[in-house]
Amino acid sequence: MTLALMLISTSAGAADMHCTALHVIENTAGKVYATYKINIKDNKGVFNIDARFEGDDDKKMISRQIFLTAERISDTGYVFTAKKIKTNPSESINEVSSLINFYPDFFWQQDKSTAFSIKRHQNSHIMSWSAEPMFFCF
């Protein structure tokens, strides 16, 4: 699954990135309305996610902070690894929730990684992820 996000505001350098994004994901399981805040400095950072899931008779909230390391692997490619995940009291999902079908393991499990592509687009950036990349070419 590859998903793309249009960032609302951003600044990015070799080791730094600060951005906020609004994102809607829809598939057969339902719809997710999410806000992301990403702050990375010196290859360490926090990925905040606050989202609402609406499915058939199922409404859940996700609210968590993912403390991460970021490794740049190409001009546009990064690997984020979740080092610690802190859930906030408003979160109402569990590990078997349908919401897990929308996001890679990086969002749920410590020490899991996911690949991101960050590309310039006018005055902003487009950030995409793939839960299971086939391979990296250097």
PDB file of N, CA and C in Angstrom, residues 3-10 19-24 35-36 118-121 123-129:
ATOM      1  N   LEU A   3       0.711   5.415   0.115  1.00  0.00           N
ATOM      2  CA  LEU A   3      -0.174   6.530   0.397  1.00  0.00           C
ATOM      3  C   LEU A   3       0.597   7.821   0.239  1.00  0.00           C
ATOM      4  N   ALA A   4      -0.061   8.875  -0.185  1.00  0.00           N
ATOM      5  CA  ALA A   4       0.611  10.158  -0.355  1.00  0.00           C
ATOM      6  C   ALA A   4      -0.054  11.203   0.512  1.00  0.00           C
ATOM      7  N   LEU A   5       0.741  12.113   1.008  1.00  0.00           N
ATOM      8  CA  LEU A   5       0.233  13.203   1.827  1.00  0.00           C
ATOM      9  C   LEU A   5       0.700  14.519   1.244  1.00  0.00           C
ATOM     10  N   MET A   6      -0.158  15.497   1.177  1.00  0.00           N
ATOM     11  CA  MET A   6       0.277  16.839   0.812  1.00  0.00           C
ATOM     12  C   MET A   6       0.506  17.588   2.110  1.00  0.00           C
ATOM     13  N   LEU A   7       1.700  18.072   2.298  1.00  0.00           N
ATOM     14  CA  LEU A   7       2.028  18.762   3.536  1.00  0.00           C
ATOM     15  C   LEU A   7       1.512  20.191   3.496  1.00  0.00           C
ATOM     16  N   ILE A   8       0.947  20.637   4.594  1.00  0.00           N
ATOM     17  CA  ILE A   8       0.401  21.985   4.693  1.00  0.00           C
ATOM     18  C   ILE A   8       1.524  23.005   4.838  1.00  0.00           C
ATOM     19  N   SER A   9       2.434  22.756   5.753  1.00  0.00           N
ATOM     20  CA  SER A   9       3.573  23.650   5.927  1.00  0.00           C
ATOM     21  C   SER A   9       4.784  22.794   6.220  1.00  0.00           C
ATOM     22  N   THR A  10       5.912  23.215   5.721  1.00  0.00           N
ATOM     23  CA  THR A  10       7.079  22.364   5.870  1.00  0.00           C
ATOM     24  C   THR A  10       8.364  23.146   5.719  1.00  0.00           C
ATOM     25  N   CYS A  19       6.881  19.672   9.746  1.00  0.00           N
ATOM     26  CA  CYS A  19       5.720  19.814   8.877  1.00  0.00           C
ATOM     27  C   CYS A  19       4.438  19.408   9.588  1.00  0.00           C
ATOM     28  N   THR A  20       3.334  19.865   9.016  1.00  0.00           N
ATOM     29  CA  THR A  20       1.991  19.521   9.468  1.00  0.00           C
ATOM     30  C   THR A  20       1.194  19.115   8.235  1.00  0.00           C
ATOM     31  N   ALA A  21       0.384  18.073   8.354  1.00  0.00           N
ATOM     32  CA  ALA A  21      -0.400  17.614   7.209  1.00  0.00           C
ATOM     33  C   ALA A  21      -1.784  17.179   7.651  1.00  0.00           C
ATOM     34  N   LEU A  22      -2.756  17.408   6.787  1.00  0.00           N
ATOM     35  CA  LEU A  22      -4.105  16.867   6.940  1.00  0.00           C
ATOM     36  C   LEU A  22      -4.246  15.784   5.885  1.00  0.00           C
ATOM     37  N   HIS A  23      -4.868  14.671   6.236  1.00  0.00           N
ATOM     38  CA  HIS A  23      -4.870  13.513   5.353  1.00  0.00           C
ATOM     39  C   HIS A  23      -6.171  12.733   5.523  1.00  0.00           C
ATOM     40  N   VAL A  24      -6.758  12.311   4.427  1.00  0.00           N
ATOM     41  CA  VAL A  24      -7.936  11.442   4.453  1.00  0.00           C
ATOM     42  C   VAL A  24      -7.582  10.181   3.673  1.00  0.00           C
ATOM     43  N   THR A  35      -4.528  14.107  11.221  1.00  0.00           N
ATOM     44  CA  THR A  35      -3.603  15.238  11.269  1.00  0.00           C
ATOM     45  C   THR A  35      -2.263  14.685  11.725  1.00  0.00           C
ATOM     46  N   TYR A  36      -1.213  15.021  10.976  1.00  0.00           N
ATOM     47  CA  TYR A  36       0.132  14.585  11.319  1.00  0.00           C
ATOM     48  C   TYR A  36       0.991  15.808  11.611  1.00  0.00           C
ATOM     49  N   ILE A 118      10.223  11.811   0.142  1.00  0.00           N
ATOM     50  CA  ILE A 118       9.875  13.215   0.352  1.00  0.00           C
ATOM     51  C   ILE A 118      10.339  13.987  -0.872  1.00  0.00           C
ATOM     52  N   LYS A 119       9.382  14.547  -1.617  1.00  0.00           N
ATOM     53  CA  LYS A 119       9.687  15.253  -2.861  1.00  0.00           C
ATOM     54  C   LYS A 119       9.168  16.681  -2.795  1.00  0.00           C
ATOM     55  N   ARG A 120       9.919  17.590  -3.371  1.00  0.00           N
ATOM     56  CA  ARG A 120       9.541  19.003  -3.420  1.00  0.00           C
ATOM     57  C   ARG A 120       8.357  19.174  -4.367  1.00  0.00           C
ATOM     58  N   HIS A 121       7.397  20.020  -3.982  1.00  0.00           N
ATOM     59  CA  HIS A 121       6.256  20.357  -4.829  1.00  0.00           C
ATOM     60  C   HIS A 121       5.910  21.817  -4.595  1.00  0.00           C
ATOM     61  N   ASN A 123       5.804  25.199  -3.229  1.00  0.00           N
ATOM     62  CA  ASN A 123       6.300  25.730  -1.956  1.00  0.00           C
ATOM     63  C   ASN A 123       6.168  24.738  -0.811  1.00  0.00           C
ATOM     64  N   SER A 124       5.931  23.488  -1.127  1.00  0.00           N
ATOM     65  CA  SER A 124       5.701  22.488  -0.100  1.00  0.00           C
ATOM     66  C   SER A 124       6.460  21.216  -0.468  1.00  0.00           C
ATOM     67  N   HIS A 125       6.095  20.125   0.164  1.00  0.00           N
ATOM     68  CA  HIS A 125       6.672  18.821  -0.130  1.00  0.00           C
ATOM     69  C   HIS A 125       5.549  17.790  -0.190  1.00  0.00           C
ATOM     70  N   ILE A 126       5.781  16.730  -0.920  1.00  0.00           N
ATOM     71  CA  ILE A 126       4.869  15.586  -0.930  1.00  0.00           C
ATOM     72  C   ILE A 126       5.608  14.440  -0.264  1.00  0.00           C
ATOM     73  N   MET A 127       4.945  13.815   0.693  1.00  0.00           N
ATOM     74  CA  MET A 127       5.556  12.731   1.452  1.00  0.00           C
ATOM     75  C   MET A 127       4.728  11.476   1.225  1.00  0.00           C
ATOM     76  N   SER A 128       5.378  10.396   0.811  1.00  0.00           N
ATOM     77  CA  SER A 128       4.695   9.128   0.554  1.00  0.00           C
ATOM     78  C   SER A 128       5.365   8.036   1.359  1.00  0.00           C
ATOM     79  N   TRP A 129       4.601   7.013   1.695  1.00  0.00           N
ATOM     80  CA  TRP A 129       5.223   5.863   2.339  1.00  0.00           C
ATOM     81  C   TRP A 129       4.750   4.594   1.685  1.00  0.00           C
TER      82      TRP A 129
END
